[in-house]
PDB file of C-alpha atoms in Angstrom:
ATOM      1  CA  UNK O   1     -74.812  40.257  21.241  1.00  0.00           C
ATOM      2  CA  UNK O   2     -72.848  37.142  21.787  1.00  0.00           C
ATOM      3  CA  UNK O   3     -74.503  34.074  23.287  1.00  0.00           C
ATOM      4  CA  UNK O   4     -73.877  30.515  24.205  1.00  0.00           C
ATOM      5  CA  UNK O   5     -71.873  28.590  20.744  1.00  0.00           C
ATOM      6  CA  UNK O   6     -72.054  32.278  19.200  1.00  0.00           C
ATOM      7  CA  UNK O   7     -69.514  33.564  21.337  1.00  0.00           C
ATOM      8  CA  UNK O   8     -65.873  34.109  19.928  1.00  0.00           C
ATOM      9  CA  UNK O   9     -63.435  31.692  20.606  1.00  0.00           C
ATOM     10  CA  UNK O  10     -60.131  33.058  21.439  1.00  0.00           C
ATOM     11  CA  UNK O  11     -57.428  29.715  21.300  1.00  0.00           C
ATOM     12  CA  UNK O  12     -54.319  29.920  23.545  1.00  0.00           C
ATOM     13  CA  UNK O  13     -52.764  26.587  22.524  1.00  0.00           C
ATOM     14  CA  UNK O  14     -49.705  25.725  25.180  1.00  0.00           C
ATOM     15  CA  UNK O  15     -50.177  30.034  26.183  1.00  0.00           C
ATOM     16  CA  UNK O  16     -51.670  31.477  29.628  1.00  0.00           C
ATOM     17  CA  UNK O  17     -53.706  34.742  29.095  1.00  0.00           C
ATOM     18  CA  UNK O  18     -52.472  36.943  31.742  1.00  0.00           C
ATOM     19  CA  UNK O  19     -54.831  39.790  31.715  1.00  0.00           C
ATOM     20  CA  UNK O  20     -53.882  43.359  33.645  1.00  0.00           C
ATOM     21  CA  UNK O  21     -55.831  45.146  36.547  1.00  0.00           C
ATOM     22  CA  UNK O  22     -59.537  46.115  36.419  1.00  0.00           C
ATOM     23  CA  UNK O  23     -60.352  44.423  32.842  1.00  0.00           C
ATOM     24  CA  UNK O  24     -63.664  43.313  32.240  1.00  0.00           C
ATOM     25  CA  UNK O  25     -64.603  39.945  30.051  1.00  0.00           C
ATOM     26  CA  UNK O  26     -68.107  39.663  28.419  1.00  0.00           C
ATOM     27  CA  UNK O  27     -69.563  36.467  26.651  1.00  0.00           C
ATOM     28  CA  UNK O  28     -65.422  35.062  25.359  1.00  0.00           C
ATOM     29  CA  UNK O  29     -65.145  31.349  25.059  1.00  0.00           C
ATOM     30  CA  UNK O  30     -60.930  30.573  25.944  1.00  0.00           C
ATOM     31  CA  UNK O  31     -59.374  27.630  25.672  1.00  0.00           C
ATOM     32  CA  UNK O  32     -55.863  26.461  25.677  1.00  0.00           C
ATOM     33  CA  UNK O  33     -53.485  23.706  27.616  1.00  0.00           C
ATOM     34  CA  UNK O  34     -51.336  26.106  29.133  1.00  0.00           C
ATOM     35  CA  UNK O  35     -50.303  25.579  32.902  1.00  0.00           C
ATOM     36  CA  UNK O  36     -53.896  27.899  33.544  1.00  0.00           C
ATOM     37  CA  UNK O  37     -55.719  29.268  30.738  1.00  0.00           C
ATOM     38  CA  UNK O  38     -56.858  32.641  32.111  1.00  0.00           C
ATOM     39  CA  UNK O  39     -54.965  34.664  35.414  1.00  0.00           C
ATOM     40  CA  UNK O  40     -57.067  37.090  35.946  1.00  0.00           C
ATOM     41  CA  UNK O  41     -55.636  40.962  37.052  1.00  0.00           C
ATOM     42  CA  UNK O  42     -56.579  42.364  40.404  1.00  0.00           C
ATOM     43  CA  UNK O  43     -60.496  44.475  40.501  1.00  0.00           C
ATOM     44  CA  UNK O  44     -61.392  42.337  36.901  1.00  0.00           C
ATOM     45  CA  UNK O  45     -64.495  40.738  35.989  1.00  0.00           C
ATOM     46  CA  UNK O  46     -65.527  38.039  34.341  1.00  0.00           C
ATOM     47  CA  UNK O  47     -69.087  37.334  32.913  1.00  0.00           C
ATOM     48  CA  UNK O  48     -70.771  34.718  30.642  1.00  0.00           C
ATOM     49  CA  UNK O  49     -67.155  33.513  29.848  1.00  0.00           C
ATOM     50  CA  UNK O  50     -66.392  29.631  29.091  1.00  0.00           C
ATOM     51  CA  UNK O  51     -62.931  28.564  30.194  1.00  0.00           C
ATOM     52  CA  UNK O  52     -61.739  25.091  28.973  1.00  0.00           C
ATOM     53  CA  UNK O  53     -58.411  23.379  29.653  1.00  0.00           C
ATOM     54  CA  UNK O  54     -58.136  20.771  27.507  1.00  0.00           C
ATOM     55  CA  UNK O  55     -54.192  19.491  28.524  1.00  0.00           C
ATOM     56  CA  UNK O  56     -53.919  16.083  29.498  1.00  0.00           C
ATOM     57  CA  UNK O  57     -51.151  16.865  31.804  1.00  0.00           C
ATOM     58  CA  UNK O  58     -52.263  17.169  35.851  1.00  0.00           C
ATOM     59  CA  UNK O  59     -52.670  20.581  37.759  1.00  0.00           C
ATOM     60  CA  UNK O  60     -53.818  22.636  34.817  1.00  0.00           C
ATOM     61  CA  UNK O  61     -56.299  25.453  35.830  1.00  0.00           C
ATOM     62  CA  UNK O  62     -58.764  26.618  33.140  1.00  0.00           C
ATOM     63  CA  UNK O  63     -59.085  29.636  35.214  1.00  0.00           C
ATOM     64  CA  UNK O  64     -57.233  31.855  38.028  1.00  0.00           C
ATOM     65  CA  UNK O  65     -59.041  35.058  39.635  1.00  0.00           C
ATOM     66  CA  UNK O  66     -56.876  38.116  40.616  1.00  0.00           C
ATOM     67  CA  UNK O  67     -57.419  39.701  44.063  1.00  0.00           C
ATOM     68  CA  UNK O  68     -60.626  41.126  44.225  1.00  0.00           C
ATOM     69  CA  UNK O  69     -62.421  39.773  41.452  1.00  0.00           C
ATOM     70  CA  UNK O  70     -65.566  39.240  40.328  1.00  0.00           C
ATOM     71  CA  UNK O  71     -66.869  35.941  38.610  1.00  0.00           C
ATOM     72  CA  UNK O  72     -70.503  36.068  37.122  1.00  0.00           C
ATOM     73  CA  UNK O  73     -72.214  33.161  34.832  1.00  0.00           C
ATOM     74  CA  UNK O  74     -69.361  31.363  34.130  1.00  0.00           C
ATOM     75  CA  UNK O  75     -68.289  28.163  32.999  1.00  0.00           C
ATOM     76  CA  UNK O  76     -64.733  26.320  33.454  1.00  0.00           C
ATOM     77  CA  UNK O  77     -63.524  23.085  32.645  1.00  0.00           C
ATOM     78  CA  UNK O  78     -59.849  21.561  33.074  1.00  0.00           C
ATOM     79  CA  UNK O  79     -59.616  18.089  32.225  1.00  0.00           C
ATOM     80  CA  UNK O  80     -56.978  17.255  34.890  1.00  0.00           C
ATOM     81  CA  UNK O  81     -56.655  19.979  37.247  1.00  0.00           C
ATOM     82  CA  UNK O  82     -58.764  22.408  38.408  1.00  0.00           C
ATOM     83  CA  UNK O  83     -61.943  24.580  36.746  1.00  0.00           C
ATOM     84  CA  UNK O  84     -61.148  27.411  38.972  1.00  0.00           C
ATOM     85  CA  UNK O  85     -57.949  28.001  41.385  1.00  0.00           C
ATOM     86  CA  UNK O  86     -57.852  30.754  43.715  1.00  0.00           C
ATOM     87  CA  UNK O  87     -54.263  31.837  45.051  1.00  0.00           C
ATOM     88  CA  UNK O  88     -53.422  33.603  48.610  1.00  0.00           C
ATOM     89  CA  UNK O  89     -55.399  36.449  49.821  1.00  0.00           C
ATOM     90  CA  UNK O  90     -57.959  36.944  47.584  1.00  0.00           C
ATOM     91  CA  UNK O  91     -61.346  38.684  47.906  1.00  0.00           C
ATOM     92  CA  UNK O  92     -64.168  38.742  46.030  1.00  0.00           C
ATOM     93  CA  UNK O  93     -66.655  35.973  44.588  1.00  0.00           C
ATOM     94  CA  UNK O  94     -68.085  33.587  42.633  1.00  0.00           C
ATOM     95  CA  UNK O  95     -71.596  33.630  41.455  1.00  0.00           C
ATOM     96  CA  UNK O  96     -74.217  31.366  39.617  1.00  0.00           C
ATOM     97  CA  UNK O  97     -70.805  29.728  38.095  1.00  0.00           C
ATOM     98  CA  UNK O  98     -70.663  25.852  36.366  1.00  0.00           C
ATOM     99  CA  UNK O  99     -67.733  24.351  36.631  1.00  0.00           C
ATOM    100  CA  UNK O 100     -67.730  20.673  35.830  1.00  0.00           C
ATOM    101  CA  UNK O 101     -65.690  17.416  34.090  1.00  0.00           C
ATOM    102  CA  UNK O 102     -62.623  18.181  35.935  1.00  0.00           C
ATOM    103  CA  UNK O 103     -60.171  17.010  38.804  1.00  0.00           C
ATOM    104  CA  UNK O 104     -61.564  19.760  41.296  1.00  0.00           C
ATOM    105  CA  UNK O 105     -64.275  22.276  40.348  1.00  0.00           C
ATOM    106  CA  UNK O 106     -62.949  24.971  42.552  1.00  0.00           C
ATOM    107  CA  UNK O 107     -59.587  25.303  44.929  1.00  0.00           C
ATOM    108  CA  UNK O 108     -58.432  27.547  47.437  1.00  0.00           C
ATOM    109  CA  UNK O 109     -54.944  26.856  48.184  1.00  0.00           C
ATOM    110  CA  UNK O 110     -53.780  29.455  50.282  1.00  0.00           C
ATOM    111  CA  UNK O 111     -55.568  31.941  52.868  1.00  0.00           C
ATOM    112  CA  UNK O 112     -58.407  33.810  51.148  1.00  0.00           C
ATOM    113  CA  UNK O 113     -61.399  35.696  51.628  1.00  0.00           C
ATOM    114  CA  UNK O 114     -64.301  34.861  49.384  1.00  0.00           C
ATOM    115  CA  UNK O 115     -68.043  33.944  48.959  1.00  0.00           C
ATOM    116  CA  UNK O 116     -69.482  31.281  46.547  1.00  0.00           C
ATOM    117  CA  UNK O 117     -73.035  31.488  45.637  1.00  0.00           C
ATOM    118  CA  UNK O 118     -75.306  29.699  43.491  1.00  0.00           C
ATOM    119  CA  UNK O 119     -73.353  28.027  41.695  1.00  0.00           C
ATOM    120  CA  UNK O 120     -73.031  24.370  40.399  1.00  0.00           C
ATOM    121  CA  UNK O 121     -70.640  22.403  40.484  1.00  0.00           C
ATOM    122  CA  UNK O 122     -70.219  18.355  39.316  1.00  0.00           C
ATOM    123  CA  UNK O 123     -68.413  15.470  38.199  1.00  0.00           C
ATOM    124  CA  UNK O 124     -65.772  16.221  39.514  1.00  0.00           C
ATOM    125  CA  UNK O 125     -62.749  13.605  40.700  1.00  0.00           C
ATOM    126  CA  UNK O 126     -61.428  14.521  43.549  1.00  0.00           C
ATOM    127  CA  UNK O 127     -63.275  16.657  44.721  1.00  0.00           C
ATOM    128  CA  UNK O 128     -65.940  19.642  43.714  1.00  0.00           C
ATOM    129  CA  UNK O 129     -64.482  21.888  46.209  1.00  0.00           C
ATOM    130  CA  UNK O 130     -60.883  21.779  47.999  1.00  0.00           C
ATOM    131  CA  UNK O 131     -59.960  23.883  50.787  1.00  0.00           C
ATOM    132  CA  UNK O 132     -56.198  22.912  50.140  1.00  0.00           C
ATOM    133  CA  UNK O 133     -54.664  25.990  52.141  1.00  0.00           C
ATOM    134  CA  UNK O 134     -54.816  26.739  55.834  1.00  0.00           C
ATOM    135  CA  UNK O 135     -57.594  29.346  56.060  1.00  0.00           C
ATOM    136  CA  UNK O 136     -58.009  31.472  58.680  1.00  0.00           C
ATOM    137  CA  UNK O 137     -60.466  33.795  56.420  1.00  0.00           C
ATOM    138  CA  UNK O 138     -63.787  33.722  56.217  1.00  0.00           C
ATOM    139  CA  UNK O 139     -65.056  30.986  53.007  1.00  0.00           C
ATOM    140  CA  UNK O 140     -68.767  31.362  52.513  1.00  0.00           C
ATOM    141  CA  UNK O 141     -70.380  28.220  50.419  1.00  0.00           C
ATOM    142  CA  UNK O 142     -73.778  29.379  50.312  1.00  0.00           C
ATOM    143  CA  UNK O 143     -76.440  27.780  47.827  1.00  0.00           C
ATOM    144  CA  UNK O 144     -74.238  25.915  45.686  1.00  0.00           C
ATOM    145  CA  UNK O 145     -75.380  22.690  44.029  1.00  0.00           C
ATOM    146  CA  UNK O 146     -72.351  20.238  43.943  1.00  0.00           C
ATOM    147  CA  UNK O 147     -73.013  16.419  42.809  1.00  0.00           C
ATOM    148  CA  UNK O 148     -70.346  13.826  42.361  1.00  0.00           C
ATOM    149  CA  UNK O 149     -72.355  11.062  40.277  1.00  0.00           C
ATOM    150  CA  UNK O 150     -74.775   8.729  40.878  1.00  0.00           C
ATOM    151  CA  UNK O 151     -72.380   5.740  41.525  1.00  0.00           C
ATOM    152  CA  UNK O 152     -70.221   8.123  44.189  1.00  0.00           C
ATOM    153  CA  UNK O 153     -67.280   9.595  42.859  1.00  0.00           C
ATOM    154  CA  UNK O 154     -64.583  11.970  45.626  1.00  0.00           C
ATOM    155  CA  UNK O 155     -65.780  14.316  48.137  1.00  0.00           C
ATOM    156  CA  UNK O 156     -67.851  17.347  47.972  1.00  0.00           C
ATOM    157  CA  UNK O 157     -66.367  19.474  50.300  1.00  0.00           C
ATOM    158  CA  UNK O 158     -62.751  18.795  51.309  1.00  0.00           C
ATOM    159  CA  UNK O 159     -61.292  20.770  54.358  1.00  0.00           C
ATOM    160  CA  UNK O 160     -57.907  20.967  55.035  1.00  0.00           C
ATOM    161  CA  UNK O 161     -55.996  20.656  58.658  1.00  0.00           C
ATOM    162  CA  UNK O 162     -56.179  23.642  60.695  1.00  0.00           C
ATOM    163  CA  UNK O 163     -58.803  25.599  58.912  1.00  0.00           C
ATOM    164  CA  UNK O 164     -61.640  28.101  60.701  1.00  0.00           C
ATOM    165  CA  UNK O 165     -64.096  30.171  59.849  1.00  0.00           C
ATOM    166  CA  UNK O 166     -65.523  28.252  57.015  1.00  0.00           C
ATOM    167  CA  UNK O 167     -69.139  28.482  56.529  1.00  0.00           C
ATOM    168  CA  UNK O 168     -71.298  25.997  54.579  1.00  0.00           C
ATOM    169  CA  UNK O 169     -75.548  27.360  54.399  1.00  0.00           C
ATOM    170  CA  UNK O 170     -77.970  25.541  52.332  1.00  0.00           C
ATOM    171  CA  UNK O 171     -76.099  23.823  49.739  1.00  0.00           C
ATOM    172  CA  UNK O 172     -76.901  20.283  47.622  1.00  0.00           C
ATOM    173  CA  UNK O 173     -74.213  17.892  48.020  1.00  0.00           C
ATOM    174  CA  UNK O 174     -75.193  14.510  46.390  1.00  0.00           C
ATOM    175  CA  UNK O 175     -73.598  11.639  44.773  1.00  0.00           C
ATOM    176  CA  UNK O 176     -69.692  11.355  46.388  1.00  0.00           C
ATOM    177  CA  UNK O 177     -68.238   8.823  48.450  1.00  0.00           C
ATOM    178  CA  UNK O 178     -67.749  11.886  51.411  1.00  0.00           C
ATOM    179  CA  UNK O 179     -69.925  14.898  51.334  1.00  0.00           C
ATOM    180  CA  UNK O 180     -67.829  16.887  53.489  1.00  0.00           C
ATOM    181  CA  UNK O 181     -64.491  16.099  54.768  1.00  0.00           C
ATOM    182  CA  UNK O 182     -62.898  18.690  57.816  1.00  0.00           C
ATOM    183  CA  UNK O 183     -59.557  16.785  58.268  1.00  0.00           C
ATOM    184  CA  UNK O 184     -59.442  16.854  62.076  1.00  0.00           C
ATOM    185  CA  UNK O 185     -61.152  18.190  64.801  1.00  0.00           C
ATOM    186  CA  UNK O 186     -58.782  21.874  64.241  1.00  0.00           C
ATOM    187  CA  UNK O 187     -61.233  22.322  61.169  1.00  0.00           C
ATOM    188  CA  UNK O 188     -63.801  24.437  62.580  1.00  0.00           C
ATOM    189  CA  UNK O 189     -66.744  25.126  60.189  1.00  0.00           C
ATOM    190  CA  UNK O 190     -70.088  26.425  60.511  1.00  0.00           C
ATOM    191  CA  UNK O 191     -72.122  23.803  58.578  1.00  0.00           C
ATOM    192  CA  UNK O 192     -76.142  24.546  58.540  1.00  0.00           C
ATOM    193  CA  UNK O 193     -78.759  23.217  56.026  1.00  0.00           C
TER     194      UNK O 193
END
């Protein structure tokens, strides 16, 4: 019964885990410096896993969710990209998640359906959460705790041109420079509490 430091560690040095379709991952620790640690399979799950990137080279993910997956309890660091990095049209969601100490906590790059809830997410660069796709899909941010620093450090929510249907309900943002950034007045969001 794996917990916490007692977890195995399974070490991909310069390698990217590419796992197949509906696996399941239960208390793992990975780490590696690989362009993305973990790629998750389509219908997997992940739960009470720690994902670290450690590379020193920019745009490394620690960890990549498949289409329709499932991300419970986690943890994911990358140094100097992103702690998670969700591709085009995906589904699923991201729950009670800490992802932390990297460029940008969490980022949606292309058109995707998906709900983040409870999670936290902090000290962060750039930003804890970029919207870096045009997304015509609904995004849910609801009750997420995302904190920059206490001397400001990027933006909490970053919004990219052209994006709708984004919804932001009772979340903490405190401690960046911008707490949420919709690029122009095409950005349509639903923004409440």
């Amino acid at each position: 019964d794996p917990t916490g430091t007692n977890r195995p560690t399974i070490a991909f040095a310069a390698n990217t885990w590419g796992s197949g379709d509906n696996w399941d991952y239960e208390n793992i620790i990975f780490t590696g410096t690989g362009t993305s640690v973990m790629s998750l399979g389509a219908n997997s799950k992940t739960m009470y896993c720690k994902y670290v990137n450690s590379s020193a080279t920019a745009d490394r993910s620690a960890l990549i969710p498949g289409a329709d997956s499932l991300i419970l309890f986690c943890e994911a660091i990358s140094f100097r990209g992103r702690a998670i990095a969700i591709g085009a049209n995906n589904c699923g969601g991201i729950y009670g998640c800490y992802m932390h100490d990297s460029d940008i906590g969490l980022r949606v790059t292309q058109a995707a359906k998906y709900t983040f809830s409870w999670n936290i997410i902090s000290d962060c660069v750039t930003a804890a959460i970029s919207l870096a796709g045009t997304h015509t899909n609904d995004i849910q941010l609801i009750s997420n705790t995302l904190y920059g620093c206490e001397d400001t450090l990027g933006v909490g929510v970053l919004i990219q041109t052209g994006s709708t249907d984004t919804r932001l309900l009772n979340n903490i943002i405190y401690g960046f420079v911008t707490g949420v950034d919709h690029a122009d007045t095409q950005s349509m969001a639903y923004d409440d509490y």
